[in-house]
Short mmCIF file of C-alpha atoms in Angstrom, two decimals:
data_model
loop_
_atom_site.label_atom_id
_atom_site.label_comp_id
_atom_site.label_asym_id
_atom_site.label_seq_id
_atom_site.Cartn_x
_atom_site.Cartn_y
_atom_site.Cartn_z
CA MET Q 239 -29.78 -12.17 52.44
CA LYS Q 240 -26.12 -11.93 51.54
CA VAL Q 241 -26.39 -15.03 49.32
CA LYS Q 242 -29.36 -13.48 47.50
CA GLN Q 243 -27.50 -10.19 47.03
CA HIS Q 244 -24.50 -12.14 45.67
CA VAL Q 245 -26.78 -13.94 43.21
CA LYS Q 246 -28.30 -10.61 42.13
CA SER Q 247 -25.01 -9.00 41.62
CA LYS Q 248 -23.82 -11.86 39.44
CA LEU Q 249 -27.04 -11.85 37.41
CA PHE Q 250 -26.66 -8.11 36.91
CA LEU Q 251 -23.05 -8.64 35.76
CA LEU Q 252 -24.19 -11.32 33.26
CA SER Q 253 -26.88 -8.98 31.92
CA LEU Q 254 -24.34 -6.17 31.62
CA LEU Q 255 -21.85 -8.38 29.71
CA LEU Q 256 -24.54 -9.54 27.37
CA MET Q 257 -25.68 -5.94 26.72
CA ILE Q 258 -22.14 -4.83 26.10
CA GLY Q 259 -21.58 -7.67 23.70
CA LEU Q 260 -24.87 -7.01 21.83
CA GLY Q 261 -24.05 -3.35 21.66
CA GLN Q 262 -20.60 -4.08 20.17
CA ASN Q 263 -22.15 -6.43 17.60
CA LEU Q 264 -24.79 -3.82 16.57
CA MET Q 265 -22.34 -0.91 16.48
CA ALA Q 266 -19.22 -2.46 15.02
CA GLN Q 267 -19.18 -3.84 11.48
CA ASN Q 268 -15.48 -4.51 11.57
CA TYR Q 269 -13.99 -7.90 12.33
CA GLN Q 270 -13.44 -8.53 16.03
CA PRO Q 271 -10.55 -10.97 16.65
CA PRO Q 272 -10.83 -13.42 19.58
CA VAL Q 273 -8.94 -12.78 22.77
CA GLY Q 274 -5.12 -13.02 22.32
CA ILE Q 275 -5.17 -12.19 18.63
CA PRO Q 276 -4.33 -8.70 17.27
CA ALA Q 277 -6.48 -7.53 14.37
CA PRO Q 278 -4.61 -7.36 11.05
CA SER Q 279 -4.03 -3.87 9.70
CA PHE Q 280 -5.26 -4.85 6.22
CA GLY Q 281 -7.31 -7.43 4.42
CA ILE Q 282 -10.56 -7.97 6.40
CA ASP Q 283 -12.89 -5.04 6.18
CA GLU Q 284 -12.03 -3.28 2.91
CA GLN Q 285 -14.76 -3.06 0.31
CA ALA Q 286 -14.14 -3.13 -3.40
CA PRO Q 287 -14.84 0.01 -5.42
CA ALA Q 288 -18.10 0.36 -7.24
CA GLN Q 289 -18.19 -0.56 -10.95
CA PRO Q 290 -17.26 2.43 -13.12
CA ALA Q 291 -19.93 4.65 -14.61
CA SER Q 292 -18.66 3.96 -18.12
CA TRP Q 293 -19.71 0.31 -17.85
CA PRO Q 294 -21.31 -1.56 -19.57
CA PHE Q 295 -20.57 0.46 -22.73
CA ALA Q 296 -16.94 1.55 -22.48
CA GLU Q 297 -13.69 0.67 -20.84
CA GLU Q 298 -12.19 2.45 -17.78
CA ILE Q 299 -8.50 2.74 -17.13
CA ASN Q 300 -7.30 0.21 -14.50
CA TYR Q 301 -10.65 -1.50 -14.36
CA TYR Q 302 -10.35 -4.93 -16.02
CA TYR Q 303 -13.43 -6.91 -16.98
CA ILE Q 304 -12.76 -10.59 -17.76
CA ASP Q 305 -15.34 -13.05 -19.04
CA ASN Q 306 -14.22 -15.83 -21.44
CA THR Q 307 -17.77 -17.08 -21.77
CA HIS Q 308 -19.06 -13.86 -23.38
CA VAL Q 309 -19.72 -13.96 -27.11
CA ASN Q 310 -17.82 -10.71 -27.62
CA ALA Q 311 -14.82 -11.59 -25.47
CA THR Q 312 -11.46 -10.71 -27.04
CA ASP Q 313 -7.94 -9.60 -26.04
CA SER Q 314 -7.34 -7.86 -29.38
CA ASN Q 315 -7.16 -4.07 -28.95
CA ASN Q 316 -9.00 -4.51 -25.64
CA THR Q 317 -6.59 -3.63 -22.84
CA TYR Q 318 -9.14 -3.45 -20.01
CA GLY Q 319 -12.40 -4.88 -21.27
CA TYR Q 320 -15.93 -3.93 -20.15
CA PRO Q 321 -19.24 -5.83 -19.76
CA ASP Q 322 -20.28 -5.44 -23.45
CA LYS Q 323 -16.78 -6.43 -24.65
CA PRO Q 324 -14.82 -8.40 -22.02
CA ARG Q 325 -11.27 -9.60 -22.12
CA MET Q 326 -10.76 -13.24 -22.86
CA THR Q 327 -7.82 -13.71 -20.44
CA ILE Q 328 -6.51 -12.33 -17.16
CA PRO Q 329 -3.56 -10.02 -17.83
CA GLU Q 330 -0.35 -11.27 -16.19
CA ILE Q 331 1.10 -7.84 -15.60
CA SER Q 332 2.04 -5.41 -12.87
CA TYR Q 333 -1.16 -3.73 -11.69
CA ALA Q 334 -1.18 -0.09 -10.58
CA ALA Q 335 -2.52 0.88 -7.18
CA GLY Q 336 -6.32 0.91 -7.17
CA SER Q 337 -6.65 -1.50 -10.16
CA VAL Q 338 -9.73 -3.78 -10.15
CA VAL Q 339 -9.67 -7.08 -12.04
CA GLU Q 340 -13.20 -8.39 -12.10
CA ILE Q 341 -13.31 -12.02 -13.19
CA HIS Q 342 -16.45 -13.71 -14.57
CA GLY Q 343 -16.84 -17.17 -16.03
CA GLY Q 344 -13.76 -19.26 -16.53
CA PRO Q 345 -11.91 -21.47 -16.07
CA TYR Q 346 -8.61 -19.51 -16.36
CA ASN Q 347 -5.19 -21.12 -16.04
CA GLY Q 348 -2.77 -18.85 -17.84
CA GLY Q 349 -1.11 -21.84 -19.44
CA GLY Q 350 -0.66 -23.50 -16.02
CA GLN Q 351 0.26 -20.42 -13.99
CA LEU Q 352 -1.36 -17.04 -13.57
CA ILE Q 353 1.36 -14.68 -12.40
CA PHE Q 354 0.89 -11.02 -11.49
CA THR Q 355 2.35 -8.26 -9.40
CA ALA Q 356 0.26 -5.83 -7.33
CA GLN Q 357 1.53 -2.27 -6.74
CA GLY Q 358 -1.16 -1.48 -4.15
CA VAL Q 359 -0.54 0.86 -1.35
CA SER Q 360 -2.21 1.36 1.99
CA GLY Q 361 -5.69 2.77 1.37
CA ASN Q 362 -5.57 1.99 -2.33
CA PRO Q 363 -5.08 -1.74 -2.88
CA VAL Q 364 -5.33 -3.88 -5.98
CA TRP Q 365 -8.36 -6.06 -6.32
CA VAL Q 366 -8.48 -9.42 -8.15
CA ARG Q 367 -11.97 -10.77 -7.64
CA GLY Q 368 -15.16 -12.48 -8.66
CA VAL Q 369 -18.11 -10.18 -8.63
CA SER Q 370 -19.52 -11.55 -5.35
CA GLU Q 371 -19.54 -14.49 -2.97
CA ALA Q 372 -22.44 -15.86 -4.91
CA GLU Q 373 -20.93 -15.21 -8.37
CA LYS Q 374 -17.36 -16.45 -8.33
CA GLY Q 375 -14.90 -16.61 -11.22
CA GLU Q 376 -13.25 -19.93 -11.80
CA ILE Q 377 -9.44 -20.48 -11.72
CA SER Q 378 -7.93 -23.79 -12.91
CA GLY Q 379 -4.19 -23.12 -12.64
CA GLU Q 380 -1.69 -21.90 -10.03
CA MET Q 381 -2.16 -18.21 -9.05
CA ILE Q 382 1.19 -16.67 -8.04
CA ILE Q 383 0.69 -13.42 -6.11
CA LYS Q 384 3.55 -10.92 -5.86
CA GLY Q 385 3.77 -7.39 -4.65
CA SER Q 386 1.83 -5.47 -2.06
CA TYR Q 387 -1.62 -4.47 -0.82
CA VAL Q 388 -3.76 -6.83 -2.87
CA ILE Q 389 -7.09 -8.54 -2.14
CA VAL Q 390 -7.98 -11.75 -3.87
CA GLU Q 391 -11.63 -12.69 -3.27
CA ASN Q 392 -14.71 -14.48 -4.53
CA LEU Q 393 -12.89 -17.03 -6.74
CA VAL Q 394 -13.26 -20.79 -7.20
CA PHE Q 395 -10.14 -22.87 -7.55
CA SER Q 396 -11.53 -25.94 -9.23
CA ASN Q 397 -9.05 -28.75 -9.30
CA ASP Q 398 -6.13 -30.30 -7.43
CA TYR Q 399 -3.58 -28.15 -9.16
CA ALA Q 400 -5.48 -24.85 -8.90
CA VAL Q 401 -3.62 -23.41 -5.94
CA ILE Q 402 -2.41 -20.07 -4.62
CA GLY Q 403 1.28 -19.36 -4.21
CA ILE Q 404 2.26 -16.37 -2.14
CA ARG Q 405 5.84 -17.22 -2.75
CA PRO Q 406 9.15 -15.80 -4.02
CA HIS Q 407 8.63 -16.25 -7.74
CA ALA Q 408 11.75 -14.82 -9.35
CA GLY Q 409 12.82 -13.53 -5.93
CA ALA Q 410 9.87 -11.20 -5.53
CA GLN Q 411 8.43 -10.34 -2.07
CA ALA Q 412 4.76 -10.22 -1.12
CA HIS Q 413 3.26 -8.29 1.77
CA HIS Q 414 -0.17 -7.13 2.82
CA VAL Q 415 -1.97 -9.78 0.82
CA SER Q 416 -5.51 -10.97 1.60
CA VAL Q 417 -7.15 -14.09 0.22
CA ARG Q 418 -10.82 -14.22 1.32
CA ASN Q 419 -14.16 -15.77 0.49
CA CYS Q 420 -12.62 -18.25 -2.00
CA GLU Q 421 -13.55 -21.84 -2.53
CA MET Q 422 -10.90 -24.47 -3.27
CA PHE Q 423 -11.71 -28.16 -3.92
CA GLY Q 424 -10.22 -31.16 -5.56
CA THR Q 425 -10.71 -34.84 -6.35
CA ALA Q 426 -9.90 -36.25 -2.88
CA THR Q 427 -7.21 -38.43 -4.48
CA ASP Q 428 -3.42 -38.64 -3.75
CA VAL Q 429 -1.70 -36.15 -6.08
CA GLY Q 430 1.40 -35.74 -3.94
CA PHE Q 431 2.68 -33.01 -1.59
CA ARG Q 432 1.43 -29.52 -2.05
CA SER Q 433 -0.76 -26.86 -0.42
CA ALA Q 434 -3.92 -25.16 -1.52
CA ILE Q 435 -2.46 -21.91 -0.24
CA GLY Q 436 1.33 -21.94 0.15
CA ILE Q 437 3.08 -18.98 1.80
CA SER Q 438 6.80 -18.40 1.89
CA GLY Q 439 9.18 -15.54 1.26
CA PRO Q 440 12.71 -14.91 -0.04
CA VAL Q 441 15.42 -15.23 2.57
CA ALA Q 442 16.68 -11.66 2.24
CA ASN Q 443 13.26 -9.98 2.16
CA ARG Q 444 10.66 -11.99 4.02
CA ASN Q 445 6.98 -11.91 3.20
CA HIS Q 446 4.73 -10.43 5.86
CA ASP Q 447 1.22 -9.39 6.72
CA ILE Q 448 -0.80 -12.11 4.94
CA VAL Q 449 -4.50 -12.69 5.72
CA ILE Q 450 -6.35 -15.92 4.80
CA TYR Q 451 -10.00 -15.20 5.73
CA LYS Q 452 -13.30 -17.06 5.31
CA ASN Q 453 -12.26 -19.56 2.70
CA LEU Q 454 -13.65 -23.00 2.05
CA ILE Q 455 -11.00 -25.66 1.23
CA TYR Q 456 -11.76 -29.34 0.88
CA ASP Q 457 -11.11 -32.67 -0.88
CA ARG Q 458 -7.42 -31.99 -1.55
CA GLY Q 459 -5.50 -35.30 -1.28
CA ASP Q 460 -6.75 -38.66 -0.02
CA TYR Q 461 -8.17 -38.04 3.43
CA ARG Q 462 -9.55 -41.55 4.06
CA PRO Q 463 -8.18 -43.63 6.91
CA THR Q 464 -7.65 -46.41 4.26
CA ALA Q 465 -5.35 -44.11 2.16
CA ALA Q 466 -2.21 -45.85 0.93
CA GLY Q 467 0.01 -43.68 3.03
CA GLU Q 468 1.02 -40.12 3.88
CA ASN Q 469 0.07 -37.72 1.09
CA ASP Q 470 0.72 -34.28 2.49
CA TYR Q 471 -1.72 -32.09 0.80
CA HIS Q 472 -2.28 -29.19 3.24
CA GLY Q 473 -4.86 -26.49 3.29
CA VAL Q 474 -2.74 -23.45 4.28
CA ALA Q 475 1.04 -23.67 4.77
CA PRO Q 476 3.06 -20.69 5.95
CA SER Q 477 6.33 -22.55 5.63
CA ARG Q 478 9.37 -20.22 5.83
CA ASN Q 479 10.54 -16.65 5.68
CA VAL Q 480 7.14 -15.14 6.54
CA ASP Q 481 5.99 -13.06 9.51
CA ARG Q 482 2.51 -12.15 10.62
CA VAL Q 483 0.03 -14.47 8.98
CA TRP Q 484 -3.63 -14.51 10.00
CA ILE Q 485 -5.63 -17.66 9.19
CA LEU Q 486 -9.09 -16.68 10.29
CA ASN Q 487 -12.61 -18.14 10.08
CA ASN Q 488 -11.90 -20.68 7.39
CA GLU Q 489 -13.43 -24.14 6.94
CA ILE Q 490 -10.87 -26.69 5.87
CA TYR Q 491 -11.56 -30.43 5.71
CA HIS Q 492 -10.87 -33.72 3.79
CA MET Q 493 -7.18 -32.97 3.30
CA GLY Q 494 -4.54 -35.53 2.60
CA GLY Q 495 -2.36 -33.79 5.13
CA ASP Q 496 -3.25 -31.02 7.61
CA SER Q 497 -5.72 -28.21 7.48
CA VAL Q 498 -2.81 -25.95 8.49
CA GLN Q 499 0.90 -26.74 8.69
CA VAL Q 500 3.18 -24.06 10.09
CA GLY Q 501 6.83 -24.34 9.33
CA VAL Q 502 8.84 -27.23 7.96
CA ALA Q 503 11.42 -29.49 9.53
CA ASN Q 504 15.17 -28.87 9.38
CA ILE Q 505 15.24 -25.25 8.22
CA PRO Q 506 17.71 -22.65 9.56
CA ASP Q 507 16.49 -20.69 12.51
CA ASN Q 508 16.51 -17.49 10.54
CA GLU Q 509 14.01 -18.89 8.10
CA ARG Q 510 11.42 -19.90 10.65
CA PRO Q 511 7.95 -18.40 10.17
CA SER Q 512 6.80 -16.31 13.09
CA TYR Q 513 3.67 -14.74 14.48
CA ILE Q 514 1.19 -16.99 12.86
CA TYR Q 515 -2.43 -16.57 14.12
CA VAL Q 516 -4.89 -19.45 13.63
CA ALA Q 517 -8.24 -18.40 14.97
CA GLY Q 518 -11.98 -18.98 14.54
CA ASN Q 519 -11.57 -21.87 12.10
CA ASN Q 520 -13.48 -25.11 11.62
CA PHE Q 521 -11.01 -27.93 10.69
CA TYR Q 522 -12.07 -31.58 10.50
CA SER Q 523 -11.67 -35.04 8.97
CA ASN Q 524 -8.24 -35.00 7.43
CA TYR Q 525 -5.81 -37.91 6.92
CA GLU Q 526 -3.43 -36.18 9.31
CA ASN Q 527 -3.96 -33.25 11.72
CA ALA Q 528 -6.04 -30.14 12.16
CA LEU Q 529 -2.89 -28.10 12.97
CA ASP Q 530 0.74 -29.22 12.68
CA ILE Q 531 3.32 -26.86 14.07
CA LYS Q 532 6.97 -27.46 13.09
CA GLU Q 533 10.04 -25.23 13.24
CA SER Q 534 8.46 -21.83 13.89
CA ASN Q 535 8.21 -19.11 16.63
CA HIS Q 536 5.23 -17.37 18.27
CA ILE Q 537 2.30 -19.46 17.02
CA PHE Q 538 -1.18 -18.77 18.31
CA ALA Q 539 -4.16 -21.16 17.80
CA ILE Q 540 -7.15 -19.60 19.51
CA ASN Q 541 -10.89 -20.25 19.49
CA ASN Q 542 -10.92 -22.91 16.82
CA ASP Q 543 -13.23 -25.92 16.43
CA PHE Q 544 -11.03 -29.00 15.68
CA HIS Q 545 -12.78 -32.33 15.41
CA ASP Q 546 -13.19 -35.84 13.93
CA PHE Q 547 -9.72 -37.11 13.15
CA HIS Q 548 -8.09 -40.56 13.04
CA ASP Q 549 -4.73 -38.92 14.03
CA ALA Q 550 -3.73 -36.45 16.66
CA VAL Q 551 -5.73 -33.21 16.40
CA VAL Q 552 -2.97 -30.68 17.21
CA VAL Q 553 0.72 -31.56 17.09
CA VAL Q 554 3.91 -29.56 17.77
CA HIS Q 555 7.22 -30.90 16.53
CA ASN Q 556 10.74 -29.84 15.81
CA MET Q 557 11.20 -27.52 18.69
CA GLY Q 558 8.82 -24.78 17.93
CA ASP Q 559 9.03 -21.88 20.37
CA SER Q 560 6.35 -19.86 22.12
CA ILE Q 561 3.35 -21.97 21.22
CA TRP Q 562 -0.06 -20.94 22.48
CA ILE Q 563 -2.99 -23.32 22.02
CA VAL Q 564 -5.86 -21.43 23.70
CA ASN Q 565 -9.64 -21.74 24.04
CA ASN Q 566 -10.09 -24.38 21.37
CA LYS Q 567 -12.65 -27.21 21.11
CA VAL Q 568 -10.84 -30.43 20.40
CA TYR Q 569 -12.83 -33.69 20.14
CA ASN Q 570 -13.38 -37.09 18.53
CA ALA Q 571 -9.93 -38.33 17.89
CA PRO Q 572 -7.31 -40.86 19.20
CA GLU Q 573 -5.11 -38.03 20.51
CA GLY Q 574 -5.92 -34.43 21.45
CA ILE Q 575 -3.11 -31.84 21.83
CA VAL Q 576 0.43 -33.17 21.60
CA THR Q 577 3.91 -31.73 21.70
CA SER Q 578 6.86 -33.97 20.86
CA GLY Q 579 9.45 -31.20 21.16
CA SER Q 580 8.98 -27.45 21.82
CA THR Q 581 9.83 -24.69 24.21
CA ASN Q 582 7.51 -22.24 26.02
CA THR Q 583 4.52 -24.26 25.09
CA TRP Q 584 1.09 -23.56 26.63
CA PHE Q 585 -2.25 -25.34 26.30
CA ILE Q 586 -4.77 -23.01 27.95
CA GLY Q 587 -8.54 -22.99 28.25
CA ASN Q 588 -9.24 -25.82 25.89
CA ALA Q 589 -12.22 -28.14 26.03
CA VAL Q 590 -10.99 -31.59 24.89
CA TRP Q 591 -13.37 -34.55 24.78
CA ASN Q 592 -13.99 -38.00 23.28
CA ILE Q 593 -10.32 -38.98 22.94
CA HIS Q 594 -9.93 -42.71 22.59
CA THR Q 595 -7.24 -45.19 21.53
CA ARG Q 596 -7.06 -46.48 18.00
CA ASP Q 597 -6.83 -50.06 19.23
CA LEU Q 598 -7.85 -51.06 22.74
CA GLY Q 599 -6.43 -54.51 22.19
CA THR Q 600 -2.86 -53.32 21.99
CA TRP Q 601 -3.29 -50.18 24.18
CA ASN Q 602 -0.80 -49.82 27.04
CA PRO Q 603 -1.62 -47.15 29.67
CA GLN Q 604 1.75 -47.77 31.29
CA SER Q 605 3.47 -46.21 28.28
CA GLY Q 606 4.10 -42.50 28.24
CA TYR Q 607 3.52 -42.62 24.55
CA SER Q 608 0.13 -44.35 24.36
CA ASP Q 609 -2.67 -42.80 22.43
CA GLY Q 610 -6.18 -42.15 23.81
CA THR Q 611 -4.48 -39.16 25.58
CA ALA Q 612 -6.06 -35.75 25.74
CA ILE Q 613 -2.87 -33.71 26.41
CA HIS Q 614 0.69 -34.97 25.91
CA PHE Q 615 4.03 -33.22 26.61
CA ARG Q 616 7.50 -34.59 25.87
CA ALA Q 617 10.86 -32.90 25.11
CA ALA Q 618 9.18 -29.68 25.97
CA ASP Q 619 8.51 -27.11 28.70
CA GLY Q 620 5.39 -25.08 29.47
CA GLY Q 621 2.13 -26.32 30.86
CA ALA Q 622 -1.62 -26.95 30.73
CA ILE Q 623 -3.88 -24.35 32.43
CA ASN Q 624 -7.65 -24.11 32.78
CA ASN Q 625 -8.46 -26.99 30.40
CA THR Q 626 -11.54 -29.27 30.65
CA LEU Q 627 -10.83 -32.83 29.67
CA PHE Q 628 -13.80 -35.19 29.43
CA ASN Q 629 -14.29 -38.74 28.27
CA TYR Q 630 -10.78 -39.82 27.52
CA ASP Q 631 -8.62 -42.96 28.04
CA ASN Q 632 -5.69 -40.93 29.43
CA GLY Q 633 -5.86 -37.32 30.54
CA ILE Q 634 -2.42 -35.66 30.73
CA GLN Q 635 0.87 -37.31 30.04
CA LEU Q 636 4.22 -35.80 30.93
CA THR Q 637 6.84 -38.09 29.38
CA THR Q 638 10.18 -36.32 29.26
CA SER Q 639 11.82 -32.91 30.02
CA GLY Q 640 10.06 -29.98 31.71
CA PRO Q 641 9.57 -27.87 33.68
CA TYR Q 642 5.75 -28.17 33.54
CA ILE Q 643 2.93 -26.33 35.33
CA LEU Q 644 -0.53 -27.91 35.54
CA SER Q 645 -3.30 -25.87 37.20
CA ASN Q 646 -6.99 -25.14 37.11
CA ASN Q 647 -7.77 -28.26 34.93
CA ILE Q 648 -10.89 -30.38 35.13
CA LEU Q 649 -10.30 -34.11 34.41
CA ALA Q 650 -13.59 -36.00 34.19
CA ALA Q 651 -15.26 -39.13 32.82
CA ARG Q 652 -12.09 -41.11 32.15
CA ASP Q 653 -13.28 -44.03 30.01
CA GLN Q 654 -10.69 -46.71 30.75
CA PRO Q 655 -10.38 -47.94 34.39
CA THR Q 656 -6.62 -48.66 33.86
CA GLY Q 657 -6.01 -45.27 32.21
CA TYR Q 658 -4.46 -42.35 34.06
CA ASP Q 659 -5.88 -38.91 34.63
CA LEU Q 660 -2.33 -37.75 35.13
CA ARG Q 661 0.79 -39.75 34.29
CA VAL Q 662 4.28 -38.32 35.04
CA ALA Q 663 6.79 -40.68 33.54
CA ASN Q 664 9.61 -40.70 36.16
CA SER Q 665 11.30 -38.79 38.94
CA SER Q 666 13.38 -36.69 36.57
CA VAL Q 667 10.13 -35.28 35.17
CA SER Q 668 8.24 -35.17 38.42
CA VAL Q 669 10.82 -32.88 40.06
CA GLN Q 670 10.26 -30.54 37.13
CA THR Q 671 6.47 -30.55 37.51
CA THR Q 672 4.17 -28.35 39.57
CA THR Q 673 0.52 -29.44 39.69
CA ASP Q 674 -2.21 -27.77 41.80
CA TYR Q 675 -5.75 -26.42 41.80
CA ASN Q 676 -6.98 -29.30 39.54
CA LEU Q 677 -10.25 -31.01 39.86
CA TYR Q 678 -10.28 -34.80 39.33
CA GLU Q 679 -13.64 -36.53 39.08
CA SER Q 680 -12.13 -39.90 40.12
CA ALA Q 681 -8.40 -39.68 40.15
CA ASN Q 682 -5.99 -42.33 38.96
CA ILE Q 683 -2.58 -40.57 39.10
CA ASP Q 684 0.92 -41.97 38.49
CA PHE Q 685 3.29 -39.33 39.76
CA ALA Q 686 6.45 -41.17 38.95
CA ALA Q 687 5.77 -43.78 41.52
CA GLY Q 688 5.06 -46.65 39.07
CA SER Q 689 1.55 -47.24 40.43
CA GLY Q 690 -1.73 -45.44 40.67
CA SER Q 691 -2.56 -42.97 43.39
CA ASN Q 692 -5.24 -40.44 44.21
CA VAL Q 693 -5.11 -36.73 45.06
CA ILE Q 694 -4.49 -37.41 48.76
CA GLY Q 695 -1.61 -39.69 47.89
CA VAL Q 696 0.00 -37.13 45.68
CA GLN Q 697 -0.46 -34.51 48.36
CA ASN Q 698 1.12 -36.63 51.05
CA THR Q 699 3.87 -38.21 48.98
CA TYR Q 700 4.96 -35.37 46.67
CA SER Q 701 3.53 -32.21 48.20
CA GLN Q 702 1.62 -31.61 45.03
CA GLU Q 703 -2.10 -30.76 44.47
CA LEU Q 704 -2.09 -29.14 47.89
CA ASN Q 705 -4.85 -26.66 47.00
CA SER Q 706 -6.88 -28.95 44.69
CA PRO Q 707 -10.50 -29.53 45.66
CA ALA Q 708 -11.57 -32.91 46.93
CA GLU Q 709 -12.23 -35.48 44.24
CA GLY Q 710 -15.79 -35.65 43.09
CA SER Q 711 -18.18 -34.97 40.23
CA ALA Q 712 -17.38 -31.86 38.21
CA GLN Q 713 -21.18 -31.27 38.07
CA PHE Q 714 -21.45 -29.91 34.61
CA GLN Q 715 -24.66 -28.18 33.55
CA SER Q 716 -24.85 -30.70 30.69
CA THR Q 717 -22.65 -33.42 29.24
CA VAL Q 718 -24.55 -33.58 25.98
CA ALA Q 719 -22.12 -32.33 23.35
CA THR Q 720 -24.86 -30.60 21.30
CA SER Q 721 -25.90 -28.47 24.29
CA ALA Q 722 -24.93 -24.86 24.55
CA ILE Q 723 -23.92 -25.48 28.13
CA PHE Q 724 -21.83 -28.54 27.47
CA LEU Q 725 -19.03 -28.89 30.09
CA LYS Q 726 -19.90 -25.66 31.95
CA PRO Q 727 -19.83 -26.08 35.70
CA SER Q 728 -23.17 -25.71 37.63
CA VAL Q 729 -23.60 -23.63 40.77
CA ASN Q 730 -22.77 -26.61 43.00
CA SER Q 731 -19.63 -27.66 41.11
CA PRO Q 732 -16.44 -27.81 43.10
CA ALA Q 733 -14.79 -26.11 40.10
CA VAL Q 734 -16.63 -22.78 40.88
CA ASN Q 735 -14.51 -20.04 42.48
CA THR Q 736 -11.79 -22.60 43.58
CA GLY Q 737 -9.03 -21.91 41.09
CA GLU Q 738 -5.97 -19.77 41.23
CA SER Q 739 -5.09 -16.76 39.13
CA PRO Q 740 -2.31 -18.22 36.93
CA THR Q 741 0.70 -16.05 36.37
CA ILE Q 742 0.94 -17.22 32.73
CA PHE Q 743 -1.85 -14.77 31.80
CA ASP Q 744 0.29 -11.87 33.05
CA THR Q 745 3.30 -13.29 31.26
CA PHE Q 746 1.39 -13.35 27.96
CA PHE Q 747 0.25 -9.79 28.47
CA SER Q 748 3.74 -8.55 29.22
CA SER Q 749 5.06 -10.42 26.15
CA TYR Q 750 2.44 -9.45 23.60
CA GLY Q 751 0.48 -6.55 25.06
CA ILE Q 752 -2.83 -8.40 24.69
CA SER Q 753 -4.92 -10.06 27.44
CA LEU Q 754 -5.82 -13.74 27.40
CA LYS Q 755 -8.25 -13.44 30.23
CA GLN Q 756 -11.40 -14.83 28.57
CA ASP Q 757 -12.84 -18.26 28.20
CA ILE Q 758 -14.05 -20.02 25.04
CA ASP Q 759 -17.35 -18.05 25.22
CA ALA Q 760 -15.54 -14.72 25.62
CA ILE Q 761 -16.54 -14.43 29.26
CA PRO Q 762 -13.92 -12.48 31.22
CA ARG Q 763 -11.73 -14.36 33.73
CA PRO Q 764 -12.55 -13.94 36.57
CA THR Q 765 -15.98 -12.42 36.73
CA ASP Q 766 -16.29 -11.98 40.48
CA GLY Q 767 -12.81 -11.97 41.85
CA ALA Q 768 -12.31 -15.71 41.95
CA TRP Q 769 -11.31 -18.07 39.12
CA ASP Q 770 -13.24 -21.07 38.10
CA ILE Q 771 -11.38 -24.31 37.31
CA GLY Q 772 -11.74 -25.54 33.77
CA ALA Q 773 -12.30 -24.15 30.29
CA TYR Q 774 -15.45 -22.19 31.13
CA GLU Q 775 -15.69 -19.25 33.50
CA ASN Q 776 -19.32 -18.70 34.43
CA PRO Q 777 -20.23 -15.06 35.13
CA VAL Q 778 -23.12 -16.02 37.39
CA ASP Q 779 -22.04 -19.60 38.26
CA LEU Q 780 -25.71 -19.89 39.19
CA ILE Q 781 -27.94 -21.47 36.57
CA TYR Q 782 -30.52 -23.37 38.57
#
């Protein structure tokens, strides 16, 4: 009877959660950020003003109508333009608060650069836009955005050199800028280093509060594995002197470099970008990475879909600080999530699968630097919490430095018999490592001993994994990647209700004032007082 009551209570909880989520979706039209991400104060939900009543017959002050394909288009004695008599070009001026620049036709390149300054204010921004997502204006040069409270939307950037620069042209600052619903494509050839959207500020007056939302960026640079070499054409690059950038719900693929690169190497500490939020994106099939984090502070990559790479999917270099890689799906690549040097670095709640070496013939599982590895730490500190790793050659590598905390992880379906589910390089790293509450399907662990061991061996020799469940099948509801229940534990899984409540979640809340206690599917952790191991917390844990 008690078991049945427990089942009923969990089923009721699931129904309640679903009803609450449905109610929120029906009631709220505003953007809802994933767990761990604050909503931006500007740039997501604003709607452009209606077209003025004087159109199509007469102009309206501060309403600009641009259409170089119209038979009557002219700039002569035509300051603003209107539908019956459009302007031929986009004015490169300082726009007053509330101005609307409606762009039809194209292309427009301003002689190579289109430079303007927005004087928007909160509640009354400047709009530079195509008429709708279905009817976009075409830009063929670099658009340089300066000023404040401006929304750029519904535009097509139609060649390799048609880019957006939110950068310090003539020392000008930019803040509260939103670029949304734009399409940017190129020739998929090597045209050298650049970014589709580059974000940087002046040293003395940093840019801030930038939103990059629901854009489609592709075929910029040579993305093929056979490319002649590195050709760093990135999708979005907040590089230096910028704070609070939201990169949300974009699709970026076929880049010669990365979908997103944060920071650059060898910059002064006071120029590091900070508080960069990368969430809800779909990044895939670049020459390099989905996300490359260099010298920067407070970086959050949450609830993204990163997949199909011939390089590492997520990399952290150059001693980035306070890095949070949370609740992402990472799959189909030779390396999953890697740090080669960082501090306060946490990989939490990620599902990582199908991670296999580039060349099995030269692959060396005894090396702490071998590919085919789902999660890799070196020259770093932090840990891996509540991840599910599935179908990999190596699971977790800890190669240098520390301290590290590993807990609540599932490691299942290792593909190579000689690979390691956990490899700790040496005794100097092992004494800096705490590992417990992990579920290994069939453990092969090298905990600085130079040879393989199982969970019992690590418990007896190193007093680690003391509370980890016995080795055995993770008992997922499905291991078919197209299934909605892929890698979720079933009712009989030893992952259910056997985890710990990691202190890092409380640390995150105390640092940022936002809870991280949800899984990839936005299910609260825990749902019944006990944590599940792995990336998915099942509110009923009982799907028969």
